[in-house]
CSV table of C-alpha atoms and ligand atoms in Angstrom, one decimal:
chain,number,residue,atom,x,y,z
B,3,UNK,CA,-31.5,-104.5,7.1
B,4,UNK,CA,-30.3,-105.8,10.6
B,5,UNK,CA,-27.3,-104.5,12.0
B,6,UNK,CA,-25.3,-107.8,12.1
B,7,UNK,CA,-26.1,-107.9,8.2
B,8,UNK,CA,-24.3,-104.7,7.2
B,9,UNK,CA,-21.5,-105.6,9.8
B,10,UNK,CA,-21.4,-108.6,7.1
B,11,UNK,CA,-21.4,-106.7,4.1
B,12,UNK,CA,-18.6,-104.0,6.0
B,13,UNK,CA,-16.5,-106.5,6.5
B,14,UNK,CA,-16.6,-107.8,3.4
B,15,UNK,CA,-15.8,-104.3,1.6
B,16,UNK,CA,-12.8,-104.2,3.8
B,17,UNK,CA,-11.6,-108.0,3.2
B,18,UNK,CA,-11.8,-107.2,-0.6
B,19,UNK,CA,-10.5,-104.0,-0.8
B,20,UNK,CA,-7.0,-102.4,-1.8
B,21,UNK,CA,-6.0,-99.6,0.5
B,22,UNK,CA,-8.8,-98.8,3.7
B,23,UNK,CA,-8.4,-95.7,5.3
B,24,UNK,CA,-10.4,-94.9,8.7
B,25,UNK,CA,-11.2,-91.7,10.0
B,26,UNK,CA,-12.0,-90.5,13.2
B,27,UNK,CA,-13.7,-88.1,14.9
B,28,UNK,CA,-14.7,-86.9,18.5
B,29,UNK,CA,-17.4,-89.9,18.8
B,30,UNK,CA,-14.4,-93.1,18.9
B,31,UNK,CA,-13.4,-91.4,22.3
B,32,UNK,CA,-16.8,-90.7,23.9
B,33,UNK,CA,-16.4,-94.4,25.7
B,34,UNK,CA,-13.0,-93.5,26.8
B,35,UNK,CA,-14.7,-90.6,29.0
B,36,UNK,CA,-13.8,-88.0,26.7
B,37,UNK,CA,-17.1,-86.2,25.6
B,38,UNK,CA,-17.3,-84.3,22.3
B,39,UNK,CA,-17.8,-81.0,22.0
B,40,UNK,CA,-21.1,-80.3,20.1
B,41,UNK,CA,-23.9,-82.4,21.2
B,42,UNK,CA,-26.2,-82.4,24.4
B,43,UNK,CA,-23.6,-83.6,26.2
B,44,UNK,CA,-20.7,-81.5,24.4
B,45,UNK,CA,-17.8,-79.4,26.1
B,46,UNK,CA,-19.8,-75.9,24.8
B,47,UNK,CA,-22.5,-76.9,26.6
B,48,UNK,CA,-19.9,-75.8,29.9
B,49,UNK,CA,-17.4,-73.9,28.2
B,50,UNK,CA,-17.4,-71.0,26.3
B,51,UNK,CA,-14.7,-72.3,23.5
B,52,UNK,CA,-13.5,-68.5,23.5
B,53,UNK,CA,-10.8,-69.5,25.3
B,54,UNK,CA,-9.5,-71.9,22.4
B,55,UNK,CA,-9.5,-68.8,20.0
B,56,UNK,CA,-5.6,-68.3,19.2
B,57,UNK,CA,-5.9,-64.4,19.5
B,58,UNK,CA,-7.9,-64.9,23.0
B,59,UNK,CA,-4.8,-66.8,23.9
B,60,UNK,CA,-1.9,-64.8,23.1
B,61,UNK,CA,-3.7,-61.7,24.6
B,62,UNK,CA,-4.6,-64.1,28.0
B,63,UNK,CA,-2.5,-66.9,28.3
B,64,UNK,CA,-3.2,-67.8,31.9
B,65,UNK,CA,-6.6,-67.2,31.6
B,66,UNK,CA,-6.5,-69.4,28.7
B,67,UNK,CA,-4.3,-71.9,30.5
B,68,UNK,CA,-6.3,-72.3,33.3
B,69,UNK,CA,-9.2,-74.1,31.2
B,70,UNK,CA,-6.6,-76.3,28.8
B,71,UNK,CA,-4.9,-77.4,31.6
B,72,UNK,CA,-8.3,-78.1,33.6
B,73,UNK,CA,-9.9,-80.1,30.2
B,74,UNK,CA,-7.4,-81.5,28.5
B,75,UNK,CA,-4.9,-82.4,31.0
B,76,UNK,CA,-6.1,-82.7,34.6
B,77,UNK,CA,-9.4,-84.7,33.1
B,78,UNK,CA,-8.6,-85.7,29.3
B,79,UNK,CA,-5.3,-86.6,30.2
B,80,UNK,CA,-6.6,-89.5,32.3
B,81,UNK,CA,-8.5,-91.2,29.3
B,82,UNK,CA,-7.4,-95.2,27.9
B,83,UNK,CA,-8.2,-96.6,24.7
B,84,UNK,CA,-10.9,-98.1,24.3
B,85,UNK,CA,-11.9,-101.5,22.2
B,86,UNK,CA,-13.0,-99.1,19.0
B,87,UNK,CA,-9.2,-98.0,19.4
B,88,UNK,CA,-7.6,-101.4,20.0
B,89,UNK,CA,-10.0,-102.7,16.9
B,90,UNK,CA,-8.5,-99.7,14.7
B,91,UNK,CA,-4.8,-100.9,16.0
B,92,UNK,CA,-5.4,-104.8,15.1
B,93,UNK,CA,-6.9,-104.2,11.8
B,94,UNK,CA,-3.8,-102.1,11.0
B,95,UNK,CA,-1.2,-104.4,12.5
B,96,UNK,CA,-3.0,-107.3,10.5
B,97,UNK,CA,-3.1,-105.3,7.1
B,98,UNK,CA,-6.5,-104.8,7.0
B,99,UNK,CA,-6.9,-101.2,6.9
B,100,UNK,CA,-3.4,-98.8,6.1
B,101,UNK,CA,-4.0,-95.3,7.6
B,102,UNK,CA,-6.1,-93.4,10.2
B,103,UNK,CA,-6.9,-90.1,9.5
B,104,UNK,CA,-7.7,-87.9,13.1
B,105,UNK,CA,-9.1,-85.5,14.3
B,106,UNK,CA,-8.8,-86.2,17.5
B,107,UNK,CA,-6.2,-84.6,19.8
B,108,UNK,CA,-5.9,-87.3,22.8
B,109,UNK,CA,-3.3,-89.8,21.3
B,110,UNK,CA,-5.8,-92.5,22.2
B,111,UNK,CA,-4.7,-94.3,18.7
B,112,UNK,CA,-0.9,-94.3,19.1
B,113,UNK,CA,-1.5,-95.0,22.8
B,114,UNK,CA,-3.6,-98.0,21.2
B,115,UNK,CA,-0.8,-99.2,18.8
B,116,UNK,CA,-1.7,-97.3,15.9
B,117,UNK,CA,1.0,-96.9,13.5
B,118,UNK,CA,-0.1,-94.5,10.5
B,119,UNK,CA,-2.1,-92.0,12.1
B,120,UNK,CA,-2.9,-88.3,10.9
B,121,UNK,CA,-3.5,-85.8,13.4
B,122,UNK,CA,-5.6,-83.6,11.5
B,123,UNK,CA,-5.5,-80.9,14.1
B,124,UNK,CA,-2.5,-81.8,15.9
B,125,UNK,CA,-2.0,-83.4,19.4
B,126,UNK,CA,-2.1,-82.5,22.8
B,127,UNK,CA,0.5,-84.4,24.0
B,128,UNK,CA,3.4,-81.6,22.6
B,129,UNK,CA,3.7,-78.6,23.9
B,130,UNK,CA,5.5,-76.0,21.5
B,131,UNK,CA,7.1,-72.6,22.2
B,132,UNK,CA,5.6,-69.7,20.4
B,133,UNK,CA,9.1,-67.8,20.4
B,134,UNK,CA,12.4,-70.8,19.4
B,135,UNK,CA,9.5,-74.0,18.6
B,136,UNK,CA,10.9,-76.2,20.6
B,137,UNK,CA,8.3,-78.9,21.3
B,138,UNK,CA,8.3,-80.6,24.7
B,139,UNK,CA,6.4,-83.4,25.7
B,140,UNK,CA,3.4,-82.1,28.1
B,141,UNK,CA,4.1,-84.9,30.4
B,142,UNK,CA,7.9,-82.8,31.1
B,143,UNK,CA,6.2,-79.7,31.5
B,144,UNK,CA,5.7,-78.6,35.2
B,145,UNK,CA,1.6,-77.2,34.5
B,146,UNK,CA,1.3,-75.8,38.6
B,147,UNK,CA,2.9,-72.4,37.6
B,148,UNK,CA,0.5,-71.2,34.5
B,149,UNK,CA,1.3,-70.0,31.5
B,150,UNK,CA,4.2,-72.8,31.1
B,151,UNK,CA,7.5,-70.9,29.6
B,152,UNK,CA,10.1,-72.8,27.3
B,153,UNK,CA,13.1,-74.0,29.2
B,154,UNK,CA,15.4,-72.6,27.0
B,155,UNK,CA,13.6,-69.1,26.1
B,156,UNK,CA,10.8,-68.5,28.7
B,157,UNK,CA,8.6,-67.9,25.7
B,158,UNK,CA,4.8,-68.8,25.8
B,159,UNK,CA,3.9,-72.9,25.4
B,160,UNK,CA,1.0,-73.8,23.6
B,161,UNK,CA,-0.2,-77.3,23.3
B,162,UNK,CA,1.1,-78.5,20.1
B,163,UNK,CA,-2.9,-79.1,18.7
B,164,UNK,CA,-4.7,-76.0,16.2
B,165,UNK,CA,-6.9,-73.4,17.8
B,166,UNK,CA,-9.5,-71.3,16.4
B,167,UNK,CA,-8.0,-69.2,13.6
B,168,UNK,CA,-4.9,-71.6,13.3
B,169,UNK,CA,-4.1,-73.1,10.0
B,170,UNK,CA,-4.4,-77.2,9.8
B,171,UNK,CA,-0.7,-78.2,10.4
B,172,UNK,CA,1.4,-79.7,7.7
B,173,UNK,CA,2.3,-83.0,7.0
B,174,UNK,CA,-1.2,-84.0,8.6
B,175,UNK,CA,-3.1,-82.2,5.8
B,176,UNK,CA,-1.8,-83.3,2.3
B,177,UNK,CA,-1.2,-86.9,3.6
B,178,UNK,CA,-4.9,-87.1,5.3
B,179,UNK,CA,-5.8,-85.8,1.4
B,180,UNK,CA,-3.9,-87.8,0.0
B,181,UNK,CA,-5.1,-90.9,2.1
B,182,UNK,CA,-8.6,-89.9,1.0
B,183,UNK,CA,-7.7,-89.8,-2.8
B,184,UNK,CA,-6.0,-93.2,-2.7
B,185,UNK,CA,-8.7,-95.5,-0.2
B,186,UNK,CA,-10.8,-97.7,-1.9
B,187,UNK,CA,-12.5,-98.2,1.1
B,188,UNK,CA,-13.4,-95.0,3.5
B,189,UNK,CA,-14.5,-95.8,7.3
B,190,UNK,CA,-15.7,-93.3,9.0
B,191,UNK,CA,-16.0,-93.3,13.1
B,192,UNK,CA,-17.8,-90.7,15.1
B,193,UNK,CA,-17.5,-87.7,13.3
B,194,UNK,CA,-20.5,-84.9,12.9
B,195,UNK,CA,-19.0,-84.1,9.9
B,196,UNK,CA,-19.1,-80.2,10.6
B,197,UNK,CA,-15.6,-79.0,11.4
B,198,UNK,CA,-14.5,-77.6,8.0
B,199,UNK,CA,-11.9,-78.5,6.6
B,200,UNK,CA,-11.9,-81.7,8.2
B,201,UNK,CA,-14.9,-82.6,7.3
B,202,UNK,CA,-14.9,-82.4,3.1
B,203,UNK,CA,-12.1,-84.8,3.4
B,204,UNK,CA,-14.5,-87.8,3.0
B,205,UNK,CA,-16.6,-86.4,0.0
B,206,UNK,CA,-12.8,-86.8,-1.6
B,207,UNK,CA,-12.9,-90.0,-0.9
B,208,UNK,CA,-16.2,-90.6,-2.2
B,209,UNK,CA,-15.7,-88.2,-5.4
B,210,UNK,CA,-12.6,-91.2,-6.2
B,211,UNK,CA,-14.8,-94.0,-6.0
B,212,UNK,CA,-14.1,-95.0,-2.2
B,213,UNK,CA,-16.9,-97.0,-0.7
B,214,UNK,CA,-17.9,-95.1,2.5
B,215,UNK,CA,-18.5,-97.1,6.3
B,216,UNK,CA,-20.0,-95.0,8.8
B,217,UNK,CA,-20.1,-95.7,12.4
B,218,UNK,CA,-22.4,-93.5,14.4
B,219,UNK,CA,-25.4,-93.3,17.1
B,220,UNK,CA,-26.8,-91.1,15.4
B,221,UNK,CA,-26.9,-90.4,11.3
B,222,UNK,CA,-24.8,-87.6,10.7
B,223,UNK,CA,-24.0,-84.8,7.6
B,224,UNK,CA,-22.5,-87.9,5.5
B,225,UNK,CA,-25.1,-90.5,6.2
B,226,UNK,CA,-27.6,-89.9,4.1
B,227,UNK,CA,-24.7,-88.0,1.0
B,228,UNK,CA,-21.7,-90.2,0.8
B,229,UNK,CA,-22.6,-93.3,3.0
B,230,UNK,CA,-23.0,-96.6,1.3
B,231,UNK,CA,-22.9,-98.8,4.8
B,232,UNK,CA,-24.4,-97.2,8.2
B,233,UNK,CA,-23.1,-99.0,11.1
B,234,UNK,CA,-26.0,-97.8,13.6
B,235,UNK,CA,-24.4,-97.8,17.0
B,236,UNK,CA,-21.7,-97.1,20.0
B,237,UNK,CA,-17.8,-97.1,18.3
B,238,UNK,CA,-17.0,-99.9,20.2
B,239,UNK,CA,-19.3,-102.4,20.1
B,240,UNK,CA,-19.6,-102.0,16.3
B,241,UNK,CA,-15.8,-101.6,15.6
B,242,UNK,CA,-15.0,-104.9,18.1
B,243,UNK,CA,-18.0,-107.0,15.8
B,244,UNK,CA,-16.5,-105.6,12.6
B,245,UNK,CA,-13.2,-106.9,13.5
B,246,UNK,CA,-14.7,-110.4,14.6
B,247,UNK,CA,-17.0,-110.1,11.3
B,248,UNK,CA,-13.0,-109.5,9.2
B,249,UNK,CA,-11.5,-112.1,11.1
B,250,UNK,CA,-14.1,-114.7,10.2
B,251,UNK,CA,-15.3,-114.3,7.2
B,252,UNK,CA,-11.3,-114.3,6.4
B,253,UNK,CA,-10.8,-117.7,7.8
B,254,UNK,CA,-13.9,-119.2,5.4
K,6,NAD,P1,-18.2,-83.9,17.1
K,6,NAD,O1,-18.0,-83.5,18.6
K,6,NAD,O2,-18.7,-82.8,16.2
K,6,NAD,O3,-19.2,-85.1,17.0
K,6,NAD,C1,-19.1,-86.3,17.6
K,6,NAD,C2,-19.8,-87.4,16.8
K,6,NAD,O4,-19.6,-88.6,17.5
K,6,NAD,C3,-21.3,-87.2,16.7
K,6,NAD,O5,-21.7,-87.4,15.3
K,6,NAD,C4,-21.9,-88.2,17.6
K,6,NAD,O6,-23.2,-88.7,17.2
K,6,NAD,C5,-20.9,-89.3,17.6
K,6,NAD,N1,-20.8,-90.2,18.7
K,6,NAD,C6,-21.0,-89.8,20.1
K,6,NAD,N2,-20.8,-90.9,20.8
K,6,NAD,C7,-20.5,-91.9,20.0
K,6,NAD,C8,-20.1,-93.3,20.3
K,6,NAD,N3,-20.1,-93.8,21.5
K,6,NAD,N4,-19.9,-94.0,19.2
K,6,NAD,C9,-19.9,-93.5,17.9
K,6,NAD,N5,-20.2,-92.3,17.6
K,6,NAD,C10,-20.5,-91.5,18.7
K,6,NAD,O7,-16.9,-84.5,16.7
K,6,NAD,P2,-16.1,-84.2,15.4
K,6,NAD,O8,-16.9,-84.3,14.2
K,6,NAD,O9,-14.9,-85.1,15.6
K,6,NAD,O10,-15.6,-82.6,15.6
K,6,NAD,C11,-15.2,-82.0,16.8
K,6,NAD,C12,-13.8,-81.5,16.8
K,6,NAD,O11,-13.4,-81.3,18.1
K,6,NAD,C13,-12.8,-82.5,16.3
K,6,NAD,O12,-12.4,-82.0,15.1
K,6,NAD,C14,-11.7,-82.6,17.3
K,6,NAD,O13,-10.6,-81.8,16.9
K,6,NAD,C15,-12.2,-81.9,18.5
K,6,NAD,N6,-12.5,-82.8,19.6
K,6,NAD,C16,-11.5,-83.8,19.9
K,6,NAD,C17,-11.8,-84.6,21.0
K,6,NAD,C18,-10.7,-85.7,21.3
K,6,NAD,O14,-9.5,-85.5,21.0
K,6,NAD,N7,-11.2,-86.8,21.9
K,6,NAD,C19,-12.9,-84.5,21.8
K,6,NAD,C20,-13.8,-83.5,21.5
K,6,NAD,C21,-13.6,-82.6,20.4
């Protein structure tokens, strides 16, 4: 089937459904400039994600600041939504979908004007301290003397997003589960589908009778389990012809 006929029948699952949920992964922000990080073209292809790995960090803070500052401020810090984001925001400011679930860390949606959104593994726009937990936003944070100390306590900041070994953060985990147990509609965007936990969270969905959309350029562990409609192509053409495709067949 072409891919302007599934778009059709997409749109027409979200137009008759109850409660969409969307959730994201690492893919929705490629077009931003923000690459994934498994792929050919992923972070670990550079970087050895060691330095990610909570016990690495409290052991070598600077060492480990040095490369979060470097990715995910100097360079990821730069990134804009994109029309995959803005399509996400409209649809939700219109009442055609109710939540996104994320496990993206680059505030792209909120920047976007994203209302309901779960950060699955938190965000790196808060910093927290790892002695009193006062959270600071990174833009306050002065990042040319690394590691950043708390104002208040001079105890270690850590971006406010999970590392290796850290547990998902609460109330992100038993809403984005709880999301996936009440869609009746299920749209995934850009996600491999192989960062556990994370990634069973659509098979709930499924296993409720959700009706799974997956955007992709490339078919991924759901595609050919839990998919019903594969959206073959970049997040943001197929999100921005989705949207038209809502728009339209709404107005018939
Ligand atoms: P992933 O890196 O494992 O996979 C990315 C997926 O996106 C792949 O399936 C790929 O085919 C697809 N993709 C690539 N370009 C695309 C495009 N233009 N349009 C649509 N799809 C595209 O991503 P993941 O499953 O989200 O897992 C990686 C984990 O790493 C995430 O859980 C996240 O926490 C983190 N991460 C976040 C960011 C970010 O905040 N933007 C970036 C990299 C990694």
């Amino acid at each position: 089937m072409s891919t302007s006929s599934l778009t059709e029948i997409a749109a027409n699952l979200i137009l008759n459904a109850n409660h969409v949920t969307a959730f994201t992964g690492a893919g929705i922000s490629v077009e931003s400039g923000i690459p994934p990080f498994r792929g050919k073209d992923g972070l670990w292809n550079k970087y050895d994600p060691g330095f990610l790995d909570i016990s690495y960090f409290l052991h070598h803070p600077e060492d480990s600041w040095k490369l979060i500052k470097e990715i995910f401020y100097d360079y990821f810090g730069k990134a804009n939504p994109n029309g995959a984001h803005h399509a996400l925001a409209e649809m939700e400011a219109k009442g055609y979908i109710k939540a996104i679930i994320t496990q993206n860390i680059d505030n792209l949606h909120q920047m976007a004007g994203s209302k309901e959104v779960y950060e699955y593994h938190g965000s790196s726009k808060q910093l927290v301290c790892l002695n009193c937990s006062k959270i600071y936003s990174a833009d306050e944070i002065d990042m040319t003397k690394l590691p950043p100390l708390c104002k208040e306590c001079k105890g270690l900041l850590k971006p406010d997003f999970i590392f290796f070994g850290e547990a998902i953060p609460e109330p992100a985990n038993s809403k984005s589960f709880h999301e996936a147990e009440i869609a009746d509609v299920f749209l995934i965007i850009g996600s491999t589908g192989e960062v556990a936990p994370a990634s069973g969270i659509p098979y709930i969905a499924k296993e409720r009778g959700a009706k799974i959309i997956e955007v992709n350029i490339e078919p991924s562990s759901y595609t050919n389990s839990i998919t019903d409609v594969f959206l073959n192509g970049k997040a943001v053409s197929i999100m921005e012809k989705l949207y038209k495709n809502v728009i339209a067949i709404n107005e018939i």
